[in-house]
Short mmCIF file of C-alpha atoms and ligand atoms in Angstrom, two decimals:
data_model
loop_
_atom_site.label_atom_id
_atom_site.label_comp_id
_atom_site.label_asym_id
_atom_site.label_seq_id
_atom_site.Cartn_x
_atom_site.Cartn_y
_atom_site.Cartn_z
CA MET A 1 33.82 17.03 -9.49
CA THR A 2 31.47 14.27 -8.27
CA ARG A 3 27.87 14.20 -9.12
CA VAL A 4 26.25 12.91 -6.08
CA LEU A 5 22.53 13.72 -5.93
CA THR A 6 20.77 12.90 -2.63
CA VAL A 7 17.32 11.74 -3.36
CA GLY A 8 14.30 11.02 -1.11
CA ALA A 9 11.73 8.54 -2.09
CA ALA A 10 8.71 10.10 -0.41
CA GLN A 11 6.19 7.27 -0.16
CA LEU A 12 2.65 8.12 0.79
CA GLY A 13 0.21 5.89 2.67
CA PRO A 14 -3.41 5.71 1.68
CA VAL A 15 -5.37 8.77 0.69
CA GLU A 16 -9.02 8.42 1.29
CA ARG A 17 -11.63 9.84 -1.04
CA SER A 18 -12.74 12.33 1.61
CA GLU A 19 -9.26 13.63 2.46
CA PRO A 20 -8.82 17.15 1.21
CA ARG A 21 -5.84 17.89 -1.06
CA THR A 22 -4.72 20.54 1.47
CA HIS A 23 -4.31 17.69 4.03
CA VAL A 24 -2.39 15.46 1.71
CA VAL A 25 -0.13 18.47 0.96
CA GLU A 26 0.45 18.77 4.59
CA ARG A 27 1.68 15.17 4.72
CA MET A 28 3.85 15.84 1.77
CA LEU A 29 5.38 18.97 3.52
CA ALA A 30 6.19 16.79 6.55
CA LEU A 31 8.05 14.43 4.24
CA LEU A 32 9.80 17.40 2.47
CA HIS A 33 11.11 18.59 5.89
CA ARG A 34 12.37 15.09 6.81
CA ALA A 35 14.01 14.94 3.45
CA LYS A 36 15.73 18.29 4.07
CA ASP A 37 16.95 17.00 7.48
CA GLN A 38 18.54 14.12 5.57
CA ARG A 39 20.22 16.48 3.01
CA SER A 40 18.01 15.48 0.15
CA GLU A 41 18.14 17.71 -3.01
CA LEU A 42 15.26 15.93 -4.86
CA VAL A 43 12.11 14.38 -3.34
CA VAL A 44 10.01 12.05 -5.42
CA PHE A 45 6.27 11.67 -4.62
CA PRO A 46 3.94 8.96 -6.03
CA GLU A 47 1.57 8.75 -9.01
CA LEU A 48 -1.78 10.64 -8.59
CA ALA A 49 -0.37 11.74 -5.23
CA LEU A 50 -3.08 14.43 -4.32
CA THR A 51 -6.16 12.21 -4.24
CA THR A 52 -7.27 8.74 -3.79
CA PHE A 53 -6.46 6.34 -6.74
CA PHE A 54 -9.99 7.34 -8.31
CA PRO A 55 -9.78 4.88 -11.36
CA ARG A 56 -10.93 2.13 -8.86
CA TRP A 57 -14.36 3.96 -8.98
CA TYR A 58 -16.79 3.81 -11.96
CA MET A 59 -18.14 7.34 -12.58
CA GLU A 60 -20.39 8.53 -15.34
CA ASP A 61 -20.65 12.19 -14.31
CA PRO A 62 -17.92 14.17 -15.98
CA THR A 63 -18.05 16.86 -13.28
CA GLU A 64 -17.40 14.20 -10.67
CA VAL A 65 -14.49 12.83 -12.69
CA ASP A 66 -13.08 16.26 -13.26
CA SER A 67 -13.13 17.00 -9.49
CA PHE A 68 -10.07 14.65 -9.27
CA PHE A 69 -8.04 16.68 -11.87
CA GLU A 70 -5.84 19.70 -11.49
CA ARG A 71 -6.48 22.61 -13.94
CA GLU A 72 -3.37 24.48 -12.93
CA MET A 73 -0.06 23.60 -11.48
CA PRO A 74 0.74 24.99 -8.94
CA GLY A 75 -2.96 25.53 -7.98
CA PRO A 76 -4.52 26.68 -4.68
CA SER A 77 -3.76 23.48 -2.81
CA THR A 78 -0.34 22.77 -4.25
CA ARG A 79 1.20 26.20 -4.02
CA PRO A 80 2.37 25.71 -0.45
CA LEU A 81 4.39 22.69 -1.67
CA PHE A 82 6.05 24.70 -4.38
CA GLU A 83 6.73 27.62 -2.02
CA GLU A 84 8.16 25.46 0.86
CA ALA A 85 10.31 23.37 -1.48
CA ARG A 86 11.71 26.55 -3.03
CA LYS A 87 12.41 27.95 0.50
CA LEU A 88 14.18 24.71 1.45
CA GLY A 89 16.09 24.61 -1.89
CA ILE A 90 14.69 21.06 -2.65
CA GLY A 91 13.43 19.93 -6.05
CA PHE A 92 10.64 17.54 -6.29
CA CYS A 93 8.69 15.29 -8.59
CA LEU A 94 4.87 15.06 -8.37
CA GLY A 95 2.23 12.88 -9.98
CA TYR A 96 -1.22 14.15 -10.53
CA ALA A 97 -4.32 14.03 -12.75
CA GLU A 98 -3.96 16.86 -15.32
CA LEU A 99 -6.91 18.62 -17.08
CA THR A 100 -5.55 20.89 -19.75
CA PRO A 101 -7.14 24.20 -20.78
CA ASP A 102 -8.30 22.64 -24.03
CA GLY A 103 -10.02 19.66 -22.26
CA HIS A 104 -7.42 16.87 -22.33
CA HIS A 105 -7.07 14.37 -19.40
CA TYR A 106 -3.63 13.05 -18.61
CA ASN A 107 -1.99 11.02 -15.87
CA THR A 108 0.93 13.36 -15.39
CA GLN A 109 4.16 13.78 -13.49
CA ILE A 110 6.26 16.98 -13.22
CA LEU A 111 9.87 17.54 -12.26
CA VAL A 112 10.31 20.81 -10.26
CA GLU A 113 13.66 22.43 -9.93
CA ARG A 114 15.09 23.78 -6.70
CA ASP A 115 14.02 27.38 -7.69
CA GLY A 116 10.31 26.22 -8.06
CA ALA A 117 10.32 26.19 -11.84
CA ILE A 118 8.76 23.22 -13.59
CA ALA A 119 11.64 21.67 -15.51
CA GLY A 120 9.81 18.78 -17.03
CA LYS A 121 6.43 17.32 -17.60
CA TYR A 122 5.69 13.69 -18.55
CA ARG A 123 2.29 12.21 -19.46
CA LYS A 124 1.75 8.34 -18.92
CA VAL A 125 2.05 6.38 -22.06
CA HIS A 126 1.01 2.96 -20.96
CA LEU A 127 -2.54 3.04 -19.59
CA PRO A 128 -3.54 -0.28 -17.91
CA GLY A 129 -6.90 -1.61 -16.94
CA HIS A 130 -10.21 -1.18 -18.88
CA GLU A 131 -12.66 1.45 -20.27
CA GLU A 132 -16.07 0.14 -19.12
CA HIS A 133 -17.62 -0.81 -15.88
CA GLU A 134 -16.84 -4.50 -15.10
CA PRO A 135 -18.99 -5.31 -12.14
CA TRP A 136 -17.34 -8.82 -11.64
CA ARG A 137 -14.16 -7.15 -10.26
CA ARG A 138 -13.88 -6.42 -6.61
CA PHE A 139 -12.73 -2.86 -7.62
CA GLN A 140 -12.34 -1.13 -10.99
CA HIS A 141 -9.10 -0.10 -12.83
CA LEU A 142 -10.60 2.56 -15.14
CA GLU A 143 -7.39 4.41 -16.15
CA ARG A 144 -8.32 3.76 -19.81
CA ARG A 145 -11.70 5.50 -19.20
CA TYR A 146 -10.45 8.57 -17.52
CA PHE A 147 -7.05 9.33 -19.16
CA GLU A 148 -5.79 9.79 -22.74
CA PRO A 149 -2.47 8.13 -23.43
CA GLY A 150 0.50 10.64 -23.31
CA PRO A 151 1.43 11.79 -26.80
CA ASP A 152 4.93 12.96 -26.07
CA GLY A 153 6.85 9.68 -25.68
CA PHE A 154 9.68 9.55 -23.01
CA PRO A 155 11.68 12.74 -23.03
CA VAL A 156 14.65 13.39 -20.73
CA TRP A 157 15.78 16.66 -19.19
CA ARG A 158 19.22 18.08 -18.10
CA ALA A 159 18.40 18.85 -14.45
CA PHE A 160 19.88 18.29 -11.07
CA ASN A 161 23.38 18.10 -12.67
CA GLY A 162 22.38 15.00 -14.61
CA ILE A 163 20.05 13.63 -17.19
CA VAL A 164 16.67 12.85 -15.72
CA GLY A 165 13.66 10.93 -17.17
CA MET A 166 10.27 10.09 -15.84
CA ALA A 167 7.77 7.19 -16.14
CA ILE A 168 4.57 6.45 -14.26
CA CYS A 169 3.46 3.15 -12.65
CA ASN A 170 2.51 0.66 -15.44
CA ASP A 171 5.26 2.15 -17.71
CA ARG A 172 7.78 0.55 -15.37
CA ARG A 173 6.76 -3.02 -16.48
CA TRP A 174 7.68 -2.20 -20.14
CA PRO A 175 11.35 -2.63 -21.19
CA GLU A 176 10.69 -0.10 -23.97
CA THR A 177 10.20 2.65 -21.38
CA TYR A 178 13.74 2.29 -19.96
CA ARG A 179 15.35 1.63 -23.37
CA VAL A 180 13.95 4.71 -25.02
CA LEU A 181 15.16 6.75 -22.00
CA GLY A 182 18.50 4.90 -22.04
CA LEU A 183 19.03 5.84 -25.65
CA GLN A 184 18.99 9.34 -24.59
CA GLY A 185 21.59 8.79 -21.90
CA VAL A 186 19.23 8.91 -18.87
CA GLU A 187 21.01 8.82 -15.49
CA MET A 188 17.95 8.78 -13.24
CA ILE A 189 14.42 7.64 -13.82
CA LEU A 190 11.70 8.88 -11.49
CA ILE A 191 8.65 6.64 -11.24
CA GLY A 192 5.55 7.08 -9.15
CA TYR A 193 3.13 4.13 -8.76
CA ASN A 194 -0.22 2.93 -7.29
CA THR A 195 -0.28 -0.84 -7.65
CA PRO A 196 -3.20 -2.76 -6.24
CA ILE A 197 -1.89 -6.10 -5.06
CA HIS A 198 -4.98 -7.97 -6.29
CA TYR A 199 -4.84 -8.37 -10.09
CA ALA A 200 -8.39 -9.42 -11.13
CA PRO A 201 -7.68 -10.83 -14.60
CA ASP A 202 -5.14 -13.34 -12.98
CA PRO A 203 -5.14 -13.40 -9.23
CA SER A 204 -2.25 -15.98 -9.31
CA GLN A 205 -0.05 -12.98 -9.88
CA ASP A 206 -1.01 -11.44 -6.56
CA VAL A 207 1.52 -13.13 -4.45
CA LEU A 208 4.18 -12.09 -6.82
CA ALA A 209 3.20 -8.36 -6.90
CA ALA A 210 6.22 -7.17 -4.78
CA PHE A 211 8.65 -9.38 -6.63
CA HIS A 212 7.52 -8.12 -10.03
CA ASN A 213 7.74 -4.50 -8.79
CA HIS A 214 11.35 -4.75 -7.94
CA LEU A 215 12.15 -7.13 -10.69
CA VAL A 216 11.21 -4.70 -13.53
CA MET A 217 12.80 -1.62 -11.90
CA GLN A 218 15.97 -3.41 -11.07
CA ALA A 219 16.28 -4.86 -14.53
CA GLY A 220 15.56 -1.42 -16.09
CA ALA A 221 18.24 0.13 -14.02
CA TYR A 222 20.92 -2.43 -14.81
CA GLN A 223 20.23 -2.82 -18.47
CA ASN A 224 20.41 0.81 -19.07
CA GLY A 225 22.97 1.85 -16.49
CA THR A 226 20.71 4.34 -14.68
CA TRP A 227 19.44 5.08 -11.27
CA VAL A 228 15.66 4.34 -10.82
CA VAL A 229 13.57 5.80 -8.13
CA GLY A 230 10.22 4.05 -7.62
CA VAL A 231 7.71 5.57 -5.17
CA ALA A 232 4.45 4.09 -4.12
CA LYS A 233 1.19 5.25 -2.68
CA GLY A 234 0.71 2.09 -0.63
CA GLY A 235 -1.41 0.55 2.10
CA ASN A 236 -5.01 -0.18 2.34
CA GLU A 237 -6.75 2.64 0.43
CA GLU A 238 -10.60 2.51 0.63
CA GLY A 239 -10.50 -1.27 1.05
CA VAL A 240 -7.93 -1.92 -1.59
CA ASP A 241 -4.44 -3.05 -0.59
CA SER A 242 -1.70 -1.44 -2.67
CA LEU A 243 1.90 -2.20 -2.84
CA ALA A 244 4.39 -0.10 -0.95
CA GLN A 245 8.19 -1.08 -1.12
CA SER A 246 9.31 2.15 -2.65
CA ALA A 247 12.95 1.86 -3.66
CA ILE A 248 15.98 3.69 -4.90
CA ILE A 249 17.90 1.40 -7.29
CA ALA A 250 21.53 1.82 -8.42
CA PRO A 251 22.81 1.40 -12.03
CA SER A 252 24.06 -2.04 -10.79
CA GLY A 253 20.49 -3.02 -10.24
CA VAL A 254 21.02 -3.27 -6.55
CA ILE A 255 18.55 -1.59 -4.25
CA ALA A 256 20.27 1.26 -2.35
CA ALA A 257 17.44 2.32 -0.16
CA GLN A 258 13.96 0.99 0.41
CA CYS A 259 10.80 1.81 2.44
CA HIS A 260 9.71 -0.84 4.96
CA THR A 261 6.19 0.34 5.94
CA ASN A 262 2.81 0.78 4.15
CA GLY A 263 2.54 4.45 5.23
CA ASP A 264 4.15 7.87 4.77
CA GLU A 265 7.85 7.08 4.84
CA LEU A 266 11.04 8.57 3.38
CA ALA A 267 13.93 6.49 1.98
CA VAL A 268 16.99 8.43 1.18
CA ALA A 269 20.09 7.53 -0.87
CA ALA A 270 23.21 9.53 -2.05
CA CYS A 271 23.16 8.66 -5.83
CA ASP A 272 26.36 9.09 -7.55
CA LEU A 273 25.38 9.75 -11.13
CA ASP A 274 28.81 9.04 -12.38
CA LEU A 275 28.24 5.33 -11.48
CA CYS A 276 26.01 5.12 -14.66
CA LYS A 277 29.25 5.14 -16.66
CA ASN A 278 30.38 1.82 -15.23
CA TYR A 279 27.52 0.28 -17.17
CA LYS A 280 26.95 2.61 -20.02
CA GLU A 281 30.67 2.50 -21.15
CA THR A 282 31.18 -1.27 -20.65
CA LEU A 283 28.74 -4.11 -20.87
CA PHE A 284 25.89 -1.85 -22.01
CA ASN A 285 27.89 0.32 -24.38
CA PHE A 286 24.83 0.74 -26.64
CA ASP A 287 26.82 2.24 -29.55
CA ARG A 288 29.26 -0.57 -29.69
CA TYR A 289 27.06 -3.55 -28.99
CA ARG A 290 23.38 -2.80 -29.97
CA ARG A 291 21.92 -4.13 -33.30
CA PRO A 292 18.99 -1.93 -34.06
CA ASP A 293 18.75 -3.48 -37.57
CA GLN A 294 17.88 -6.67 -35.82
CA TYR A 295 15.18 -5.21 -33.65
CA LYS A 296 12.84 -3.86 -36.21
CA LEU A 297 9.78 -5.78 -34.88
CA ILE A 298 9.94 -3.76 -31.75
CA THR A 299 8.62 -0.60 -33.59
CA GLU A 300 6.83 -2.30 -36.47
CA ARG A 301 4.65 -4.67 -34.57
CA ARG A 302 2.38 -4.11 -31.62
CA GLY A 303 0.89 -7.49 -30.59
CA ALA A 304 2.71 -10.86 -30.82
CA VAL A 305 2.09 -12.75 -34.03
CA PRO A 306 3.29 -16.43 -33.68
CA PRO A 307 4.40 -18.20 -36.79
CA PRO A 308 1.73 -20.32 -38.55
CA GLU A 309 1.31 -23.78 -37.20
CA GLU A 310 2.84 -26.52 -39.26
CA ARG A 311 0.44 -28.83 -41.06
CA SER A 312 0.86 -32.46 -40.15
N1 CDT B 1 -1.39 2.64 -11.72
C1 CDT B 1 -1.02 1.61 -12.42
O1 CDT B 1 -0.54 1.75 -13.55
N2 CDT B 1 -1.22 0.39 -11.86
C2 CDT B 1 -0.97 -0.84 -12.48
C3 CDT B 1 -1.92 -1.89 -12.00
C4 CDT B 1 -1.87 -3.08 -12.74
S1 CDT B 1 -3.00 -3.14 -14.06
C5 CDT B 1 -4.46 -3.17 -13.59
C6 CDT B 1 0.43 -1.30 -12.48
O2 CDT B 1 0.99 -1.75 -13.50
O3 CDT B 1 1.02 -1.34 -11.39
#
């Protein structure tokens, strides 16, 4: 029996700060219906899909900050998404800001099965940006102020007839993310992202933003023999240009489907999960070829420590 999973990368265009969640959900429902028309079984939405990318704003009032967070999932504005997806028999992956009952703030993504049940929850591990207001920047990137790092690592779930993992935006730049998932046999990694094209600490990287986006996801797919689905909230959001180029990447590292606009758009691919074996059982047969005893620094050391300079 083949294990072909048809997946829709449901890219969103900009979400303005004033746009109500109910309206964003309407946009998502339109993408869900398009996905159904194209026989998708799983639809992937971006990171922090329900609101504008609020870490660009410096806020001191905790009530204002919390207004961007979801206290329940599904909640009043997201219930229609759960109900419609269940009716259509489509699963989905959704990124949102999570406020837990005991007051923790996470950048979270959930995997919802075709019956509407939440099959998995992932909380972002790698939080980029800064903690304090930095007025010299054209816009802020205050994820490290508003979120706590996810404490649960990178789990995988048996779902959609395969082994599914999740990661969020900046996680995709770190090879450790893919390898930890790869070591659990992952066959599809779902990644939502919001990536401003301008990188204030080193603007020379701006022109390479699109290249780096695909580079890291294609490498992660190939080196771990897994499908990767990367989905953007792109376009000009409140004056900040964000990368689009959502893509579905095969275990070969080749892009199977890609979005071509900066707006709401669906890219669909029929993903044969058995293709993962071509890589997992050959060149990247981990059990045969990996040398974990030689990689100890990866878990023992956080920052780079160059050797001492030789005295002349
Ligand atoms: N959302 C997110 O993680 N964005 C980062 C932006 C670069 S760091 C300021 C990313 O890695 O795409």
